[in-house]
Coordinates of C-alpha atoms (C1' of nucleotides) in Angstrom, one line a residue:
Chain A
Q1 CA -37.8 4.3 -13.6
Y2 CA -35.9 1.3 -12.6
G3 CA -34.3 2.0 -9.3
E4 CA -36.7 4.4 -7.9
T5 CA -38.7 2.1 -5.7
K6 CA -37.9 1.9 -2.0
V7 CA -40.0 -0.1 0.3
Q8 CA -39.7 1.4 3.7
S9 CA -41.0 -1.5 5.6
L10 CA -38.2 -3.8 4.4
Q11 CA -35.6 -4.8 6.9
P12 CA -32.6 -2.6 6.0
T13 CA -29.3 -3.7 4.5
L14 CA -26.5 -2.1 6.3
I15 CA -23.5 -1.2 4.3
E16 CA -20.3 0.1 5.8
Y17 CA -17.7 1.7 3.7
S18 CA -14.9 4.3 3.7
S19 CA -13.8 3.8 7.3
P20 CA -10.9 6.3 7.2
N21 CA -8.3 7.1 9.8
T22 CA -8.1 10.7 11.0
N23 CA -4.4 11.0 10.8
K24 CA -4.0 11.5 7.1
P25 CA -6.0 12.4 4.0
L26 CA -7.9 10.0 1.7
H27 CA -6.0 8.3 -1.1
L28 CA -6.7 6.2 -4.2
G29 CA -7.4 3.1 -2.2
H30 CA -10.2 5.0 -0.3
I31 CA -11.6 6.1 -3.6
R32 CA -12.1 2.6 -4.8
N33 CA -13.7 1.8 -1.4
N34 CA -16.0 4.8 -1.5
L35 CA -17.1 4.4 -5.1
L36 CA -17.8 0.7 -4.5
G37 CA -19.7 1.2 -1.3
Y38 CA -21.8 4.1 -2.7
S39 CA -22.5 2.4 -6.0
V40 CA -23.5 -0.9 -4.4
S41 CA -25.9 0.9 -2.1
L42 CA -27.5 2.5 -5.2
I43 CA -27.7 -0.9 -6.9
L44 CA -29.3 -2.5 -3.9
E45 CA -31.8 0.2 -3.7
A46 CA -32.6 -0.3 -7.4
C47 CA -33.1 -4.0 -6.5
G48 CA -35.8 -3.0 -4.0
K49 CA -33.7 -3.2 -0.9
N50 CA -33.4 -0.6 1.8
P51 CA -29.7 0.2 2.2
I52 CA -28.4 2.2 5.1
K53 CA -24.9 3.6 4.5
V54 CA -22.7 3.8 7.5
N55 CA -19.2 5.1 8.1
L56 CA -17.0 4.1 10.9
I57 CA -14.3 6.6 11.6
N58 CA -11.1 5.5 13.3
D59 CA -10.6 8.6 15.3
R60 CA -8.4 7.4 18.1
G61 CA -5.3 5.4 18.8
I62 CA -1.6 5.7 18.6
H63 CA -1.5 6.9 15.0
I64 CA -3.6 9.9 15.8
C65 CA -1.4 10.7 18.8
K66 CA 1.6 10.7 16.4
S67 CA 0.1 13.5 14.4
M68 CA -1.0 15.3 17.5
L69 CA 2.4 15.1 19.1
A70 CA 4.2 16.3 16.0
W71 CA 1.9 19.2 15.7
Q72 CA 2.3 20.1 19.3
K73 CA 6.1 20.0 19.1
F74 CA 6.8 21.4 15.7
G75 CA 3.6 23.0 14.5
K76 CA 4.0 26.5 16.0
G77 CA 0.3 26.8 16.2
E78 CA -0.3 26.2 12.5
T79 CA -4.0 25.9 11.5
P80 CA -5.7 25.0 8.2
E81 CA -6.5 28.7 7.9
S82 CA -3.0 30.0 8.6
A83 CA -1.4 27.3 6.4
N84 CA -4.2 27.7 3.8
M85 CA -4.5 23.9 3.6
K86 CA -7.3 21.4 3.9
G87 CA -7.4 20.2 7.5
D88 CA -6.9 16.5 6.6
H89 CA -3.8 17.4 4.6
L90 CA -2.4 19.5 7.4
V91 CA -2.8 16.7 9.9
G92 CA -1.3 14.3 7.4
K93 CA 1.7 16.6 7.1
Y94 CA 2.4 16.2 10.8
Y95 CA 2.0 12.5 10.6
V96 CA 4.8 12.5 8.1
E97 CA 6.7 14.9 10.3
F98 CA 6.4 12.5 13.2
D99 CA 7.9 9.7 11.1
K100 CA 10.8 11.9 10.0
H101 CA 11.8 12.8 13.5
Y102 CA 11.2 9.3 14.7
K103 CA 13.7 8.0 12.1
T104 CA 16.3 10.5 13.1
E105 CA 15.9 9.7 16.7
I106 CA 16.2 6.0 16.1
Q107 CA 19.4 6.6 14.1
T108 CA 20.9 8.5 17.0
L109 CA 20.2 5.7 19.4
K110 CA 21.7 3.2 17.1
S111 CA 24.8 5.2 16.6
Q112 CA 25.1 5.1 20.4
G113 CA 25.4 1.3 20.0
M114 CA 21.9 0.1 20.6
S115 CA 20.4 -2.7 18.6
D116 CA 17.5 -2.1 16.3
E117 CA 15.0 -3.7 18.7
E118 CA 16.3 -1.8 21.7
A119 CA 16.3 1.5 19.9
A120 CA 12.8 1.0 18.6
K121 CA 11.6 0.5 22.2
Q122 CA 13.3 3.6 23.5
V123 CA 12.7 6.3 20.9
P124 CA 11.7 9.3 23.1
L125 CA 9.2 10.5 20.5
M126 CA 7.4 7.2 20.5
L127 CA 7.4 7.0 24.3
E128 CA 5.8 10.4 24.3
A129 CA 3.2 9.3 21.8
Q130 CA 2.3 6.3 24.0
E131 CA 2.1 8.5 27.0
M132 CA -0.2 10.8 25.1
L133 CA -2.5 7.8 24.3
R134 CA -2.6 6.9 27.9
K135 CA -3.6 10.4 28.8
W136 CA -6.2 10.4 26.2
E137 CA -7.7 7.1 27.5
N138 CA -7.7 8.6 31.0
G139 CA -9.7 11.5 29.8
D140 CA -7.0 14.2 30.1
E141 CA -8.7 17.4 29.2
K142 CA -5.9 19.2 27.4
I143 CA -5.2 16.2 25.2
H144 CA -8.9 15.8 24.5
A145 CA -9.2 19.4 23.4
L146 CA -6.2 19.0 21.1
W147 CA -7.6 15.8 19.8
Q148 CA -11.0 17.3 19.2
M149 CA -9.6 20.3 17.4
M150 CA -7.4 18.3 15.0
N151 CA -10.1 15.8 14.3
D152 CA -12.5 18.6 13.5
W153 CA -9.9 19.9 10.9
V154 CA -9.8 16.5 9.4
Y155 CA -13.6 16.1 9.3
A156 CA -13.9 19.4 7.5
G157 CA -11.4 18.1 4.9
F158 CA -13.1 14.7 4.6
D159 CA -16.5 16.4 4.0
Q160 CA -15.1 18.3 1.1
T161 CA -13.6 15.2 -0.4
Y162 CA -16.7 13.1 0.0
R163 CA -18.9 15.8 -1.4
R164 CA -16.7 16.2 -4.5
L165 CA -16.6 12.5 -4.9
G166 CA -20.4 12.4 -4.6
V167 CA -20.7 10.0 -1.8
D168 CA -22.6 10.3 1.5
F169 CA -23.6 8.4 4.6
D170 CA -26.8 7.9 6.6
K171 CA -24.9 7.4 9.9
T172 CA -21.4 7.9 11.1
Y173 CA -19.9 5.9 13.9
Y174 CA -16.8 7.0 15.8
E175 CA -14.4 4.5 17.1
S176 CA -13.7 6.7 20.2
K177 CA -17.3 5.8 21.1
T178 CA -17.3 2.2 20.1
Y179 CA -13.9 0.9 21.0
L180 CA -14.9 -0.4 24.4
L181 CA -17.7 -2.5 23.0
G182 CA -17.4 -6.2 22.8
K183 CA -16.2 -6.9 26.2
A184 CA -19.6 -8.3 27.3
L185 CA -19.4 -10.7 24.3
V186 CA -16.0 -11.8 25.4
E187 CA -17.4 -12.5 28.9
E188 CA -20.2 -14.4 27.4
G189 CA -17.8 -16.5 25.4
L190 CA -15.7 -17.2 28.4
Q191 CA -18.8 -18.5 30.3
K192 CA -19.8 -20.7 27.4
G193 CA -16.4 -22.1 27.4
A194 CA -15.9 -20.9 23.8
F195 CA -12.9 -18.7 24.8
Y196 CA -10.2 -19.2 27.3
R197 CA -8.0 -17.1 29.6
K198 CA -4.3 -17.4 29.8
A199 CA -2.3 -17.1 32.9
D200 CA -1.4 -13.4 32.2
G201 CA -5.1 -12.6 32.0
S202 CA -5.4 -12.2 28.2
V203 CA -8.4 -13.9 26.5
W204 CA -8.1 -16.0 23.4
V205 CA -10.2 -18.0 21.0
D206 CA -8.8 -21.2 19.5
L207 CA -9.7 -21.6 15.9
T208 CA -7.1 -24.2 15.0
A209 CA -9.9 -26.8 14.5
E210 CA -11.4 -24.6 11.8
G211 CA -8.0 -24.3 10.1
L212 CA -7.2 -20.8 11.5
D213 CA -5.0 -19.7 14.4
E214 CA -5.5 -18.7 18.0
K215 CA -6.7 -15.2 18.1
L216 CA -6.4 -12.6 20.9
L217 CA -9.7 -11.1 22.0
L218 CA -8.7 -9.2 25.1
R219 CA -5.2 -7.9 26.2
S220 CA -3.7 -9.0 29.5
D221 CA -4.4 -5.5 30.9
G222 CA -8.1 -6.1 30.0
T223 CA -8.3 -3.6 27.1
S224 CA -9.9 -4.5 23.8
V225 CA -8.3 -5.1 20.4
Y226 CA -9.6 -4.6 16.9
M227 CA -11.5 -7.9 16.9
T228 CA -13.2 -7.1 20.2
Q229 CA -14.5 -3.8 18.9
D230 CA -15.7 -5.4 15.7
L231 CA -17.6 -8.1 17.6
G232 CA -19.2 -5.4 19.7
T233 CA -20.0 -3.1 16.8
A234 CA -21.7 -5.8 14.8
E235 CA -23.9 -6.6 17.8
L236 CA -24.7 -2.9 18.4
R237 CA -25.7 -2.4 14.8
Y238 CA -27.7 -5.5 14.7
E239 CA -29.7 -4.4 17.7
E240 CA -30.0 -0.9 16.4
F241 CA -31.3 -1.7 12.9
Y242 CA -32.3 -5.4 12.7
P243 CA -30.7 -5.6 9.3
S244 CA -31.3 -8.5 7.0
Q245 CA -27.7 -8.1 6.0
M246 CA -24.6 -6.3 7.1
I247 CA -22.1 -5.6 4.3
Y248 CA -18.6 -4.4 5.1
V249 CA -16.7 -2.9 2.2
V250 CA -13.1 -3.6 3.2
G251 CA -10.0 -4.4 1.3
N252 CA -9.0 -8.0 0.7
E253 CA -6.0 -7.6 3.0
Q254 CA -8.5 -8.1 5.8
N255 CA -10.0 -11.4 4.5
Y256 CA -8.6 -13.2 7.5
H257 CA -10.0 -10.8 10.0
F258 CA -13.5 -11.2 8.6
D259 CA -13.2 -15.0 8.5
V260 CA -12.4 -14.9 12.2
L261 CA -15.2 -12.4 12.9
K262 CA -17.8 -14.5 11.3
L263 CA -16.5 -17.7 12.8
V264 CA -16.5 -16.3 16.3
L265 CA -20.0 -14.8 16.1
E266 CA -21.6 -17.7 14.3
K267 CA -19.9 -20.8 15.6
K268 CA -18.4 -19.8 18.8
L269 CA -21.0 -17.5 20.2
G270 CA -24.0 -18.9 18.3
K271 CA -25.2 -15.5 17.1
E272 CA -27.6 -15.6 14.3
F273 CA -26.5 -12.2 13.0
G274 CA -23.1 -13.6 12.3
K275 CA -24.6 -15.2 9.2
E276 CA -25.7 -11.9 7.9
I277 CA -22.3 -10.4 7.9
H278 CA -20.8 -10.2 4.4
H279 CA -17.3 -9.0 3.7
L280 CA -17.4 -7.2 0.4
S281 CA -13.7 -7.7 -0.2
Y282 CA -12.1 -5.7 -2.9
G283 CA -8.7 -5.9 -4.5
M284 CA -6.0 -3.3 -4.0
V285 CA -5.2 -0.5 -6.4
E286 CA -1.6 -1.0 -7.5
L287 CA 0.7 1.5 -9.0
P288 CA 3.3 0.6 -11.7
C289 CA 6.0 0.8 -9.0
G290 CA 4.1 -1.5 -6.7
K291 CA 1.9 -0.9 -3.6
M292 CA 1.1 2.5 -2.3
K293 CA 2.9 3.4 0.9
S294 CA 2.1 6.6 2.7
R295 CA 5.5 6.8 4.4
E296 CA 7.4 6.5 1.2
G297 CA 5.3 9.1 -0.5
T298 CA 4.0 6.8 -3.2
V299 CA 0.4 7.5 -2.5
V300 CA -2.0 9.0 -5.0
D301 CA -3.9 11.6 -3.0
A302 CA -7.7 11.6 -3.6
D303 CA -8.0 15.4 -3.8
D304 CA -5.1 15.7 -6.2
L305 CA -6.3 13.0 -8.4
M306 CA -9.8 14.4 -8.7
E307 CA -8.4 17.8 -9.4
E308 CA -6.1 16.4 -12.1
M309 CA -8.9 14.5 -13.8
I310 CA -11.1 17.6 -14.0
L311 CA -8.2 19.6 -15.4
Q312 CA -7.6 16.9 -18.1
A313 CA -11.3 17.0 -18.9
R314 CA -11.0 20.7 -19.5
E315 CA -7.9 20.4 -21.7
S316 CA -9.4 17.6 -23.8
T317 CA -12.6 19.6 -24.3
E318 CA -10.8 22.7 -25.2
A319 CA -8.5 20.8 -27.6
L320 CA -11.6 19.5 -29.4
G321 CA -12.9 23.1 -29.6
K322 CA -16.1 22.5 -27.8
I323 CA -16.4 25.4 -25.6
D324 CA -19.5 27.3 -26.6
F325 CA -21.0 27.2 -23.1
T326 CA -21.0 29.7 -20.3
S327 CA -18.1 29.3 -17.8
E328 CA -20.4 28.0 -15.2
E329 CA -21.8 25.3 -17.4
N330 CA -18.2 24.5 -18.4
S331 CA -16.9 23.8 -14.9
K332 CA -19.9 21.6 -14.2
L333 CA -19.2 19.7 -17.4
F334 CA -15.6 19.3 -16.7
E335 CA -16.4 17.9 -13.3
M336 CA -18.9 15.5 -14.8
I337 CA -16.4 14.3 -17.4
G338 CA -13.3 14.2 -15.2
L339 CA -14.9 12.5 -12.2
G340 CA -16.9 10.3 -14.5
A341 CA -13.8 9.0 -16.2
L342 CA -12.2 8.3 -12.8
K343 CA -15.2 6.6 -11.4
Y344 CA -15.8 4.5 -14.4
F345 CA -12.2 3.5 -14.7
I346 CA -12.3 2.1 -11.2
L347 CA -15.8 0.6 -11.1
K348 CA -15.6 -1.2 -14.5
V349 CA -13.1 -3.6 -12.9
D350 CA -14.5 -6.6 -11.0
P351 CA -14.3 -5.5 -7.3
K352 CA -12.6 -8.8 -6.3
K353 CA -9.6 -8.2 -8.5
N354 CA -6.6 -6.2 -7.9
M355 CA -6.2 -3.4 -10.4
L356 CA -3.5 -1.3 -11.8
F357 CA -3.5 2.5 -11.9
D358 CA -0.8 4.2 -14.0
P359 CA -0.7 7.9 -13.2
A360 CA 1.7 8.5 -16.0
E361 CA -0.7 7.2 -18.7
S362 CA -3.5 8.5 -16.6
I363 CA -7.0 7.8 -17.6
D364 CA -8.2 7.7 -21.1
F365 CA -11.2 9.6 -22.5
N366 CA -11.6 7.3 -25.6
G367 CA -12.8 3.7 -25.8
N368 CA -14.2 1.9 -22.9
T369 CA -14.6 5.0 -20.7
A370 CA -17.2 7.2 -19.1
P371 CA -16.6 10.1 -21.6
F372 CA -17.4 7.7 -24.5
I373 CA -20.7 6.8 -22.8
Q374 CA -21.4 10.4 -21.9
Y375 CA -20.7 11.5 -25.4
T376 CA -23.2 8.9 -26.7
H377 CA -25.8 10.2 -24.3
A378 CA -25.2 13.8 -25.3
R379 CA -25.4 12.9 -28.9
I380 CA -28.8 11.2 -28.5
K381 CA -30.0 14.2 -26.5
S382 CA -29.0 16.3 -29.4
L383 CA -31.1 14.1 -31.7
L384 CA -34.1 14.4 -29.4
R385 CA -33.7 18.2 -29.3
K386 CA -33.8 18.3 -33.0
A387 CA -36.8 16.1 -33.1
L388 CA -38.5 18.4 -30.6
A389 CA -37.6 21.5 -32.7
D390 CA -38.9 19.8 -35.8
Q391 CA -42.0 18.9 -33.9
V392 CA -41.7 15.2 -34.7
D393 CA -44.2 13.1 -33.0
L394 CA -42.3 10.2 -31.4
K395 CA -45.3 8.0 -31.0
V396 CA -45.2 4.9 -33.1
Q397 CA -48.6 4.7 -34.8
N398 CA -48.8 1.1 -36.0
S399 CA -46.3 -1.1 -34.3
D400 CA -47.7 -4.4 -35.7
D401 CA -46.5 -3.9 -39.2
I402 CA -42.9 -3.0 -38.8
H403 CA -39.7 -4.6 -40.1
L404 CA -36.9 -4.0 -37.7
G405 CA -33.3 -4.0 -39.0
I406 CA -30.7 -6.1 -37.2
N407 CA -29.4 -3.0 -35.5
E408 CA -32.8 -2.0 -34.1
Y409 CA -33.4 -5.6 -33.0
D410 CA -30.1 -5.9 -31.2
L411 CA -30.7 -2.6 -29.4
I412 CA -34.1 -3.5 -28.2
K413 CA -32.9 -6.9 -27.0
M414 CA -30.1 -5.1 -25.1
L415 CA -32.6 -2.6 -23.5
Y416 CA -34.7 -5.5 -22.3
A417 CA -31.8 -7.0 -20.5
Y418 CA -31.2 -4.0 -18.3
P419 CA -33.3 -5.1 -15.3
Q420 CA -31.6 -8.5 -15.2
V421 CA -28.2 -6.9 -15.3
V422 CA -29.2 -4.7 -12.3
A423 CA -30.5 -7.7 -10.5
L424 CA -27.3 -9.6 -11.2
A425 CA -25.2 -6.7 -10.1
G426 CA -27.1 -6.6 -6.9
E427 CA -26.7 -10.3 -6.2
N428 CA -23.0 -10.1 -6.8
F429 CA -22.4 -6.6 -5.3
S430 CA -20.7 -5.8 -8.6
P431 CA -21.0 -2.4 -10.2
A432 CA -18.7 -3.7 -12.9
L433 CA -21.5 -5.7 -14.4
I434 CA -23.5 -2.5 -15.0
A435 CA -20.5 -0.6 -16.3
N436 CA -19.8 -3.3 -18.9
Y437 CA -23.4 -3.5 -19.9
V438 CA -23.7 0.3 -20.3
F439 CA -20.6 0.3 -22.4
E440 CA -21.9 -2.4 -24.7
L441 CA -25.2 -0.5 -25.1
A442 CA -23.4 2.7 -26.0
K443 CA -21.2 0.9 -28.4
D444 CA -24.1 -0.8 -30.1
F445 CA -25.9 2.5 -30.3
N446 CA -22.9 4.2 -32.0
R447 CA -22.8 1.5 -34.6
F448 CA -26.5 1.9 -35.2
Y449 CA -26.2 5.7 -35.3
Q450 CA -23.4 5.4 -37.8
E451 CA -24.9 2.9 -40.1
V452 CA -28.6 3.9 -40.1
P453 CA -30.1 7.2 -41.0
I454 CA -32.6 8.7 -38.7
F455 CA -33.9 12.1 -39.9
K456 CA -33.0 11.2 -43.4
E457 CA -35.1 8.1 -43.3
E458 CA -38.1 8.6 -45.6
D459 CA -40.5 6.2 -44.0
E460 CA -42.0 8.2 -41.2
E461 CA -42.9 5.2 -39.0
I462 CA -39.3 3.8 -39.1
R463 CA -38.0 7.2 -38.3
R464 CA -40.2 7.3 -35.2
I465 CA -39.1 3.9 -34.1
R466 CA -35.4 4.8 -34.5
L467 CA -36.0 8.0 -32.5
Q468 CA -37.8 6.1 -29.8
I469 CA -35.1 3.5 -29.5
S470 CA -32.6 6.3 -29.2
Q471 CA -34.6 7.8 -26.5
F472 CA -34.7 4.6 -24.5
V473 CA -31.0 4.1 -25.0
A474 CA -30.3 7.5 -23.5
L475 CA -32.6 6.7 -20.6
V476 CA -31.0 3.4 -19.8
I477 CA -27.5 5.0 -20.1
K478 CA -28.5 7.7 -17.7
Q479 CA -30.0 5.2 -15.2
G480 CA -27.1 2.8 -15.5
M481 CA -24.5 5.5 -15.0
R482 CA -26.5 6.9 -12.1
L483 CA -26.1 3.5 -10.4
L484 CA -22.3 4.0 -10.7
G485 CA -22.6 7.5 -9.3
I486 CA -21.8 9.0 -12.6
E487 CA -23.7 11.9 -14.2
V488 CA -24.3 12.2 -17.8
P489 CA -24.5 15.6 -19.7
E490 CA -27.1 16.9 -22.2
K491 CA -24.3 18.2 -24.4
M492 CA -20.5 18.1 -24.3
Chain B
rG1 C1' 7.5 -21.5 6.2
rG2 C1' 1.6 -22.3 7.2
rC3 C1' -3.0 -20.4 5.2
rC4 C1' -5.8 -17.3 1.4
rC5 C1' -6.1 -14.9 -3.5
rC6 C1' -4.4 -14.2 -8.5
rG7 C1' -1.7 -15.6 -13.5
rU8 C1' -6.3 -14.6 -20.3
rA9 C1' -3.7 -10.4 -27.1
rG10 C1' 2.3 -5.8 -26.1
rC11 C1' -0.7 -3.0 -22.2
rU12 C1' -5.7 -2.4 -19.2
rC13 C1' -9.8 -5.4 -18.7
rA14 C1' -14.4 -9.1 -20.3
rA15 C1' -16.2 -14.1 -20.7
rC16 C1' -24.0 -14.7 -18.1
rU17 C1' -20.5 -18.9 -12.7
rG18 C1' -18.8 -25.9 -17.0
rA19 C1' -20.9 -25.0 -23.4
rA20 C1' -19.8 -24.5 -29.4
rU21 C1' -14.9 -20.1 -33.4
rA22 C1' -12.0 -17.1 -25.7
rG23 C1' -14.3 -11.2 -26.5
rA24 C1' -13.7 -5.5 -25.8
rG25 C1' -10.7 -1.2 -25.3
rU26 C1' -5.8 0.6 -26.1
rA27 C1' -1.3 0.6 -28.8
rU28 C1' 0.1 -0.6 -34.4
rU29 C1' -1.5 -0.5 -39.8
rU30 C1' -5.5 1.0 -43.2
rG31 C1' -10.1 3.1 -44.5
rA32 C1' -15.1 6.4 -43.7
rC33 C1' -20.3 10.0 -46.9
rU34 C1' -18.6 18.2 -48.4
rA35 C1' -21.6 14.8 -41.0
rC36 C1' -28.7 13.4 -37.8
rG37 C1' -22.2 16.0 -33.3
rG38 C1' -15.3 12.5 -35.7
rA39 C1' -14.5 12.2 -27.6
rU40 C1' -17.5 8.4 -33.6
rC41 C1' -17.6 4.2 -37.1
rA42 C1' -15.4 0.1 -40.3
rA43 C1' -11.3 -3.3 -41.3
rA44 C1' -6.5 -5.9 -40.6
rA45 C1' -3.3 -7.9 -37.3
rG46 C1' -2.7 -9.7 -32.3
rG47 C1' -4.0 -16.2 -28.0
rU48 C1' -1.4 -23.5 -27.0
rU49 C1' -6.0 -18.8 -21.3
rA50 C1' 1.8 -19.4 -16.9
rC51 C1' 3.3 -24.8 -17.3
rA52 C1' 2.3 -30.3 -16.7
rG53 C1' -1.2 -33.9 -15.6
rG54 C1' -6.4 -35.3 -14.3
rU55 C1' -12.1 -35.3 -14.1
rU56 C1' -16.0 -34.4 -17.9
rU57 C1' -19.7 -35.5 -24.0
rG58 C1' -17.5 -30.6 -23.1
rA59 C1' -12.5 -26.8 -19.0
rA60 C1' -9.9 -20.0 -18.9
rU61 C1' -13.6 -21.9 -15.3
rC62 C1' -13.4 -28.0 -11.2
rC63 C1' -9.1 -31.4 -8.9
rU64 C1' -3.5 -32.4 -8.2
rG65 C1' 1.4 -30.7 -8.8
rU66 C1' 5.2 -27.1 -10.6
rC67 C1' 6.7 -22.0 -11.6
rG68 C1' 5.7 -16.7 -11.0
rG69 C1' 3.1 -12.5 -8.4
rG70 C1' 0.3 -10.5 -4.2
rG71 C1' -2.0 -10.7 0.7
rU72 C1' -1.9 -12.5 5.7
rC73 C1' 0.0 -14.9 9.9
rA74 C1' 0.9 -8.1 16.1
rC75 C1' -1.3 -7.7 23.4
rC76 C1' -1.6 -2.2 15.5
rA77 C1' -6.3 -0.9 13.5

RNA sequence: GGCCCCGUAGCUCAACUGAAUAGAGUAUUUGACUACGGAUCAAAAGGUUACAGGUUUGAAUCCUGUCGGGGUCACCA
């Protein structure tokens, strides 16, 4: 029952993760982000904290206008229904479409003798997109209707992806509603003399004394930038929840951004809550060919990947000839194994580190993998079913006078360590610690299982002890895997 | 170029934050009771922890330098 306590009166711990853009579907990088955020929230909960999961959807800006414009120009009224496509994929298709036309137009301009820079400034399609953004910001009704419609398509798609991945949120913020925040803080900083205004009206903060650069906080036209919004959003959340900690699950490419964010809040503005911000920075998922780039089509799509994993689980299971279940049980099992393998593959790596994903070799089902652990669990459950059928009483009668073998001793020691592992994982925000522990436990059990007879053991008392150890191992495996967001089957 | 992160078996990852012989998985080779479920287990082999110095009783871990890889330095988010 580790992990089931939740003290409501505790100050909450805010954890932001996922934070997608609404111009394209989720990919492998988001998967690492989502799995981490969700798992860390479960681990914190198990450590007696009160996590609140929040998502901040980037639903406005030039990139969304690109998709909108491309759809308007080339879409011929296509909808997710008419195209028989998930909404996020459809919108993503037009984002790519925009880029294609953009490149053609820029080529045309260059062939007319323009320089790269000149051409980039004058691409008609880009000018139109910028015009669209201006209209959006001025509240143009038609543009807002289009924006709303296409975003709704995307949300429907995201919901499906999130649900399949098994993650959720307590609260969702939309950037369209928060992007104006932070201006008051900028004003405050100006009055304190922490920031300064340049001749063109733009506002800056000088962090050169802290070893960083000068950073823009407000454009010369008075509009806010990413940093401004993040300052404002942090304050908003602080006032809304009074959290003891605010965790941001964001890739390590934004380390610099968060250094600045903390510095500005803590040192420049003297905000206490700046201290409570923690950037849970995770490494990138690299492909054998290098970094993922959406424009070059080298992204691994989240939906495709999940589908592929589940398919592989099916094939492996059928190859092993284990299909004496009903078809409904089957599909549930294949999801459990396929998604389990994917989640474990990603979570077992230290979050801080970059990791490699090779689609060709795909994800193994043997060795240090979720299916291995799931198999161990299923096997123990099978033992326990047999014990139940044979009406074996698991209760150890006389625990004083028992000689444990080295295998039993090791397993018991291992089981005892579990709460410490969870605590450590909580302190370090590292699901990997739990993954590695559970794997060790499963491995130790398999050795035990292989080397030591259970039902064939003649001494009744020893038999009971072995069964009980098995039962506990299964329990801890199940609990540990649950903290990774991975389910574990009764049989497989 | 400035700043930040990383470099551990062929490959993918560990190493309780400075401790004793650097561990797993995978790939390779070999073996396992007519099975309590073989998606398992056992064994062999695989390393000068990128390199060179330094600190320490003790370094993969801390410091300095070199080489190699990545990130970041937008009036994008």
